[in-house]
XYZ file of C-alpha atoms in Angstrom:
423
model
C 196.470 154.579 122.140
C 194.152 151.984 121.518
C 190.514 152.431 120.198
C 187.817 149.888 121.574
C 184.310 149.397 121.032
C 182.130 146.725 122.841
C 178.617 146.241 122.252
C 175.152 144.520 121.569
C 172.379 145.109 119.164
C 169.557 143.598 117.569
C 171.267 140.685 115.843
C 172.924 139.824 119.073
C 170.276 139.967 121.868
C 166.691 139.318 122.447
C 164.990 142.973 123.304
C 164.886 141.569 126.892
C 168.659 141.982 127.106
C 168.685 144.892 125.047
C 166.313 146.784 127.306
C 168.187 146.083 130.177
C 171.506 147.481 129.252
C 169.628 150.291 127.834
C 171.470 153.890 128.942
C 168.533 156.510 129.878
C 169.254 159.868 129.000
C 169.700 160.689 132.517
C 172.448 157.736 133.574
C 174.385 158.368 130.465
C 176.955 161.230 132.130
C 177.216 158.766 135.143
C 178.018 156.144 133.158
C 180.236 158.279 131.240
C 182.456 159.403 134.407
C 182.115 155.655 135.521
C 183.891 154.609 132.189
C 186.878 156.882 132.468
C 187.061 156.498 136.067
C 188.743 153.119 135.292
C 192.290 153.284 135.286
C 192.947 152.403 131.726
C 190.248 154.082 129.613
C 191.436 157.988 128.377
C 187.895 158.914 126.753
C 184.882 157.187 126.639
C 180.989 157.533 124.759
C 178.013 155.454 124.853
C 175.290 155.094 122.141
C 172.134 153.724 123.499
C 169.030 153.122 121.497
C 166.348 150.663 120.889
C 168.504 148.776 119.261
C 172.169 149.106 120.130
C 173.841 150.101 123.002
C 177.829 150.326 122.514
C 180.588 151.970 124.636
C 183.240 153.731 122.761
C 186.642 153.837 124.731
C 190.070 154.787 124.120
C 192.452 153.246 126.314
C 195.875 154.269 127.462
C 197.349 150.263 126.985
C 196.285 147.328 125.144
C 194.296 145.145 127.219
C 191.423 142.611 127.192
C 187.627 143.925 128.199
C 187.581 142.249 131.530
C 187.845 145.679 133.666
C 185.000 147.458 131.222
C 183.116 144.140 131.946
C 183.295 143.894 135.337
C 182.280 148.023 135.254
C 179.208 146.775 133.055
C 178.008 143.783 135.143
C 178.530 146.808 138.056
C 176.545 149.694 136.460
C 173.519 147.653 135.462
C 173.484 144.921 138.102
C 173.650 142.144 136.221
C 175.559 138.842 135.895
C 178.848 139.397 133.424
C 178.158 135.925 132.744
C 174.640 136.282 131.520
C 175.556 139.311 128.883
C 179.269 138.112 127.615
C 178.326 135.897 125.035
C 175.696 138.517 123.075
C 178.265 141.389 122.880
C 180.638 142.159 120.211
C 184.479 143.433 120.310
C 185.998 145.989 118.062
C 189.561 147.228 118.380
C 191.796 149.712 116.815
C 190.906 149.242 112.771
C 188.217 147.030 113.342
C 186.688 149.742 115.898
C 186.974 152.604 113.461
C 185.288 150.326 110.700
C 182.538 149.560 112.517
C 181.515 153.201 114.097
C 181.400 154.538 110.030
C 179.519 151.529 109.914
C 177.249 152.516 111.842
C 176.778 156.103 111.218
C 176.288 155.462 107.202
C 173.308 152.735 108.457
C 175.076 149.958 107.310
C 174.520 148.011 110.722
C 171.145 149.041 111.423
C 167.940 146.673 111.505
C 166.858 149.076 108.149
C 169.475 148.905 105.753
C 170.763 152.832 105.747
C 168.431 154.240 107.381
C 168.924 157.765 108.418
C 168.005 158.233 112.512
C 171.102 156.995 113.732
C 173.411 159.447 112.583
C 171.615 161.712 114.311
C 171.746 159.572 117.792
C 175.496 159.037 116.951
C 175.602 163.033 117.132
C 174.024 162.938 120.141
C 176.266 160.634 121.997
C 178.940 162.875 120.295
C 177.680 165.876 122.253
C 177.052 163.697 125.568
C 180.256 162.721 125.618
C 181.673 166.288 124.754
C 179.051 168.106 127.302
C 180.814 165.505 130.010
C 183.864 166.157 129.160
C 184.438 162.304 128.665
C 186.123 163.002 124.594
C 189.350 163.608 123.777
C 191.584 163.966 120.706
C 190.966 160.619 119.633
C 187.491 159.935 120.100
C 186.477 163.233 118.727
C 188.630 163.018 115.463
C 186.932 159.313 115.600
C 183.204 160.789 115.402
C 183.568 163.947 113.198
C 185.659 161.230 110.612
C 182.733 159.137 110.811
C 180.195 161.944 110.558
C 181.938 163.094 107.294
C 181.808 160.085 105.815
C 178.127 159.194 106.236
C 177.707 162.749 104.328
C 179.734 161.042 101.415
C 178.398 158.180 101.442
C 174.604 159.826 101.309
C 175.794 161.927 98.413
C 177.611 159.287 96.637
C 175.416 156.353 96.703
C 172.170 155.717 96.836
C 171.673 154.000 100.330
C 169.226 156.099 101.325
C 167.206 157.498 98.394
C 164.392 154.650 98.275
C 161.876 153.399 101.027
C 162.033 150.796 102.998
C 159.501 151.306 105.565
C 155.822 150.622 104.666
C 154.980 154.119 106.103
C 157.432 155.986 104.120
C 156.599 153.866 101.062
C 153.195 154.454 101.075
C 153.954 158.251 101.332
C 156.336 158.176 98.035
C 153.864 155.731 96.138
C 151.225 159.497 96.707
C 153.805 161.427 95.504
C 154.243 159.508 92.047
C 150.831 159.554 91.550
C 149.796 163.652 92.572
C 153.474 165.249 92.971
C 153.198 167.710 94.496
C 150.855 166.818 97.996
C 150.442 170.857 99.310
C 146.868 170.565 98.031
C 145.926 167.359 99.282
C 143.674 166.256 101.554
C 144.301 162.889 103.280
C 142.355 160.571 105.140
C 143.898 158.088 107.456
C 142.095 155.512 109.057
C 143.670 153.921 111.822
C 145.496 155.133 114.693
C 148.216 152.951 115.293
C 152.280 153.139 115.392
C 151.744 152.755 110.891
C 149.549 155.312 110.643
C 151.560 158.083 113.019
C 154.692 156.981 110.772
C 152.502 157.895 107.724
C 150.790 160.963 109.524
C 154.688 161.984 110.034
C 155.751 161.472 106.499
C 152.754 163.357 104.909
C 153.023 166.411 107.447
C 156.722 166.576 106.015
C 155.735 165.914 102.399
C 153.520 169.605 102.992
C 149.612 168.359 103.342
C 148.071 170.926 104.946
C 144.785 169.018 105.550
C 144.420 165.589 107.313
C 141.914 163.516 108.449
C 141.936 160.700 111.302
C 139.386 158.123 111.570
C 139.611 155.548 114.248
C 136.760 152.860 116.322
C 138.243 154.912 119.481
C 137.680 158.831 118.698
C 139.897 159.290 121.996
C 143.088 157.876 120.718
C 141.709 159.322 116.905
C 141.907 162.651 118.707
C 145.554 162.049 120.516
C 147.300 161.127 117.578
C 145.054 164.076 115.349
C 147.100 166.599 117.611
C 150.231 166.009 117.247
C 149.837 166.932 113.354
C 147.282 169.716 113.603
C 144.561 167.095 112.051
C 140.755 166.492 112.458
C 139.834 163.279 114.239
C 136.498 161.840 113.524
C 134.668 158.415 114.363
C 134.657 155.527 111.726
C 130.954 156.553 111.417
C 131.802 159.498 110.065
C 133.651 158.307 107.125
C 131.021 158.433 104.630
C 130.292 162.277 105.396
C 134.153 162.949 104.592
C 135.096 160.304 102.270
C 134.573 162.493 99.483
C 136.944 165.186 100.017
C 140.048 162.735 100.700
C 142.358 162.359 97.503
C 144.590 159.840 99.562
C 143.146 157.309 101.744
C 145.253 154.837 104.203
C 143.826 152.275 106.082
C 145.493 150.388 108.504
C 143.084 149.155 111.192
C 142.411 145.683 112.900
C 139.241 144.863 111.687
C 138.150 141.637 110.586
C 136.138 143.060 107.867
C 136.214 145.490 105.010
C 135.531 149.014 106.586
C 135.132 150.639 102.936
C 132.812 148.946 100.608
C 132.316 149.081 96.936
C 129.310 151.047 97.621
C 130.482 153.783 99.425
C 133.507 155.045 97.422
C 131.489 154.760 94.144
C 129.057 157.573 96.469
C 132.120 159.173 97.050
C 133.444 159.402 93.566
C 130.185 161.012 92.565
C 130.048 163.512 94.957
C 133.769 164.685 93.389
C 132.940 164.037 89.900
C 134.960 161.290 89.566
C 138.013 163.356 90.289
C 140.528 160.681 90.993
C 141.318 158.976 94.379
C 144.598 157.379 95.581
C 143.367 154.531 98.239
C 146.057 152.415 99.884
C 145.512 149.353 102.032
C 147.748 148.207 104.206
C 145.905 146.333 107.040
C 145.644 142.430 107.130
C 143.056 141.807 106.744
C 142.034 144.226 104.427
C 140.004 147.312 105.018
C 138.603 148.022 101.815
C 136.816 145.937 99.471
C 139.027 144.152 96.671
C 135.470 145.379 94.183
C 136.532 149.125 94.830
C 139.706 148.253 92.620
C 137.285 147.995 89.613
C 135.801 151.539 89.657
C 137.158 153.816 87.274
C 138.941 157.074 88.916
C 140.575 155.015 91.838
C 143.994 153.989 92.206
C 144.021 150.985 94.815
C 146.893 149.473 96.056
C 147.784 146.698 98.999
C 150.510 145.673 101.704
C 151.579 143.417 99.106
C 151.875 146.378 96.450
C 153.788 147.868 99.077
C 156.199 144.839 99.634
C 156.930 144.947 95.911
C 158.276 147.997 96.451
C 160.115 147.772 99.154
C 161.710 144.610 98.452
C 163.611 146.490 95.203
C 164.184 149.397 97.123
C 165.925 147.305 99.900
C 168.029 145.642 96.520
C 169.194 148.984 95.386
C 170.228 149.901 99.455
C 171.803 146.117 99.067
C 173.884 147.254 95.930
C 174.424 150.645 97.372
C 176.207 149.555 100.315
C 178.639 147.460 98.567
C 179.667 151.046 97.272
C 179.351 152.195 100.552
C 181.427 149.510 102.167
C 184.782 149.994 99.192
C 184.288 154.269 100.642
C 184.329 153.278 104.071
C 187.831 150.701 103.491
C 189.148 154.216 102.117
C 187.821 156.391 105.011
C 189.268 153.775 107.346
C 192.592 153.387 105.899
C 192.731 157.459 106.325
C 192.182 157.770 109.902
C 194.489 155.023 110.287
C 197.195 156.853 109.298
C 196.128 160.051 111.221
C 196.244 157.648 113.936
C 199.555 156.039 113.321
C 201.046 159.293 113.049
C 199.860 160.716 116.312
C 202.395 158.482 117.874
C 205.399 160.295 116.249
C 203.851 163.576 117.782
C 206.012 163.544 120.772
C 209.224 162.503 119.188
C 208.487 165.567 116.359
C 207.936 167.447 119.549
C 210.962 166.396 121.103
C 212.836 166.907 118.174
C 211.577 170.707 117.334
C 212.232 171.471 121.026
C 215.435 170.523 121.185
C 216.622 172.682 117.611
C 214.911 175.335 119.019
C 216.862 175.357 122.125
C 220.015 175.144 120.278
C 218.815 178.314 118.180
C 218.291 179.911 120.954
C 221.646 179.323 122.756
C 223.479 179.985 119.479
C 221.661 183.140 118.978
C 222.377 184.444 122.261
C 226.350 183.855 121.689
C 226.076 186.269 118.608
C 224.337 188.668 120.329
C 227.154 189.067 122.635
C 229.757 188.935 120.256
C 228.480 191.683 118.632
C 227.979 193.623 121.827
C 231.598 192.646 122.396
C 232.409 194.701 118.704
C 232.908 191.488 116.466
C 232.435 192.269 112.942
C 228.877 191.462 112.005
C 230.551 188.588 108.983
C 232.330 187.067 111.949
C 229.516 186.912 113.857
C 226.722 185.543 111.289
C 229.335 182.674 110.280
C 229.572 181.789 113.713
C 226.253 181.765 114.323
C 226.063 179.458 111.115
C 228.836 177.008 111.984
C 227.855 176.554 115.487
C 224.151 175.523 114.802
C 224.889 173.747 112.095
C 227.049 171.171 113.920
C 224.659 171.471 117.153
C 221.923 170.467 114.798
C 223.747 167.453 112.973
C 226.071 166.467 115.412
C 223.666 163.373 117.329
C 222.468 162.065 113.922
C 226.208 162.518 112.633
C 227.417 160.424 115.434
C 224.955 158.334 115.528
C 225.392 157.312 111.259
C 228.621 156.706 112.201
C 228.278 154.341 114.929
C 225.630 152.150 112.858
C 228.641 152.043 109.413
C 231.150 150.691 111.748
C 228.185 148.266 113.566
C 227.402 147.174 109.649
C 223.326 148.113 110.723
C 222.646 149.217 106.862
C 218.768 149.552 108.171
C 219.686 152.571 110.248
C 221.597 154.419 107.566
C 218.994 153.504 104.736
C 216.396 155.035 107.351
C 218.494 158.239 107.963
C 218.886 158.159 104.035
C 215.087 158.359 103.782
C 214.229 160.165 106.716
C 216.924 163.098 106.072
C 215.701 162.979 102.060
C 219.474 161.895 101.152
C 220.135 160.938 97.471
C 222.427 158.848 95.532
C 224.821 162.007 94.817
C 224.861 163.179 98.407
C 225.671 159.816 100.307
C 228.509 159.306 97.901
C 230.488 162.201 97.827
């Protein structure tokens, strides 16, 4: 049964596109039933995030994607014509390649970057809660979920930074450890700072601050993470108590001078500050780097950083990519071998029916008064030949037809050596 994969992502479409093809949470079962509704796909899931949105099927015959197209074009009312040329095609090998691909974070927009295995899962568990997966689909995503836990353990493509957010949050670390004791003041209350707010509430601080020109959206994004929003007026009554401070804000000009932090530094005794600047232009005066007892550091310190980091994901998913040739090659042959499952099937079937006939003969001879040695070697001889006789005949018929490939299979399907096939 062939595996098939279409879809389109950031490197293929504009976000225009992207958004429009875009599966909501409540269309994906629709779409789901839509998908195996067509007359050649078995089991079907869809992945659908800001970035990607790709249709997992596994079809009953080869064929080209012109009936999932045409279903596409159908579901999202749009023009086949006007989506073809940004989406991608997987089958069989290449399919399975590309979904451990994509669960490790080898295809995303930030080189191995955890969140999509998670939003794999959960188009794992759409797909099951339809009732849309079947054998092969579901061996497909629990393979590929398995393998992105190697691949984590094994390499390193995700143990540095790559956003500026998390970055910024490691960079503390280094400098205090251990952040439980912290207090942090963020100023800023854009999409950066929220990231950073996120990373710090996970990294343990127990106390932060959120200073913004709009106290409203200060206070919005202040509960989400049990913080304290203030105005940027307030700074210099709290600027002392912060050990880390991030600024990210718009402003056109510095928002902490030279001035102020030295005030601030006095009022803590000079214990030491970590201040981190990543707004453009910058919010804190390049002087402040000259005061004893502060650690200042910029986007472009940042950049530095992530710039290696993104080297050692670059190396690590070289590694990543000779694990996931392995993994492949592995369900490959778990796939290959499902199609001998109904000939196996076929074959057990029928040599249990013949035990069963044979046995029953016995039976009655016995109940007839046989002798019990009488009876056992009939019951040997009998299934013996019932079991051998078709692959007897059959060996036969391919020696006298000269087709040496059939016998040299039976030799190595039956386990046949030299001795044996000469005697």
């Amino acid at each position: 049964m062939p595996l098939f994969t279409l879809g389109i992502n950031h490197t293929t479409a504009p976000v225009r596109l992207r958004e429009r093809l875009a599966i909501s949470a409540e269309r994906i079962k629709p779409a789901l039933h839509g998908l195996v509704g067509l007359a050649n796909v078995q089991e079907a899931a869809i992945l659908s995030t800001c970035n990607r949105t790709e249709w997992y099927c596994n079809l009953e015959t080869p064929s080209n994607d012109l009936q999932i197209m045409n279903w596409l074009s159908e579901f999202h009312n749009c023009n086949s014509q006007d989506i073809q040329p940004h989406l991608y095609r997987y089958c069989d090998q290449e399919a399975v390649k590309h979904t451990l691909r994509v669960a490790c974070g080898l295809d995303s927009m930030v080189l191995g970057e955890p969140q999509i295995l998670g939003q794999l899962k959960s188009a794992y568990q759409d797909a099951n809660h339809a009732g849309t997966l079947g054998r092969h689909l579901s061996r497909l995503f629990q393979h590929a979920f398995s393998a992105a836990k190697q691949i984590r353990t094994e390499t390193d493509i995700g143990a540095n930074p790559v956003s500026v957010a998390f970055a910024a949050v490691n960079l503390a670390k280094q400098i205090y450890g251990n952040l439980n004791t912290c207090t942090v003041l963020l100023v800023g209350a854009g999409e950066t700072m929220e990231l950073a707010a996120r990373h710090l509430s996970r990294a343990g601080i127990k106390r932060m601050l959120i200073a913004n020109r709009s106290l409203e959206k200060a206070e919005n994004l202040a509960r989400k993470f049990s913080a304290q929003a203030i105005s940027l007026t307030e700074i210099s009554q709290v600027l002392h108590q912060a050990d880390i401070v991030i600024t990210s804000t718009a402003s056109p000009l510095p928002i902490l001078g030279k001035g102020l932090v030295e005030s601030a530094l006095k009022q803590r005794k000079h214990r030491p500050i970590f201040m981190l600047d990543i707004a453009v232009p910058r919010d804190i005066e390049e002087e402040v780097a000259e005061l004893r007892d502060v650690y200042l550091y910029t986007i472009d310190d940042l950049h530095a950083v992530i710039q290696d980091n993104l080297q050692s994901r670059r190396d690590a998913a070289v590694q990543a990519d000779v694990l996931i040739d392995v993994r492949v090659e592995q369900f490959m042959r778990w796939l290959r071998a499902q199609d001998a499952v109904g000939t196996i099937r076929a074959y057990r079937d029928r040599a249990d029916r013949y035990r069963r006939d044979s046995l029953e003969r016995t039976r009655r001879m016995i109940e007839q008064g046989k002798p019990a040695d009488e009876a056992i070697e009939y019951l040997a001889h009998t299934l013996t030949n019932r079991l051998i006789h078709d692959a007897t005949n059959a060996m036969n018929q391919a020696g006298q037809e000269g087709r040496e490939e059939l016998l040299n299979a039976a030799r190595e399907l039956l386990k046949l050596d030299d001795e044996n096939t000469h005697e």
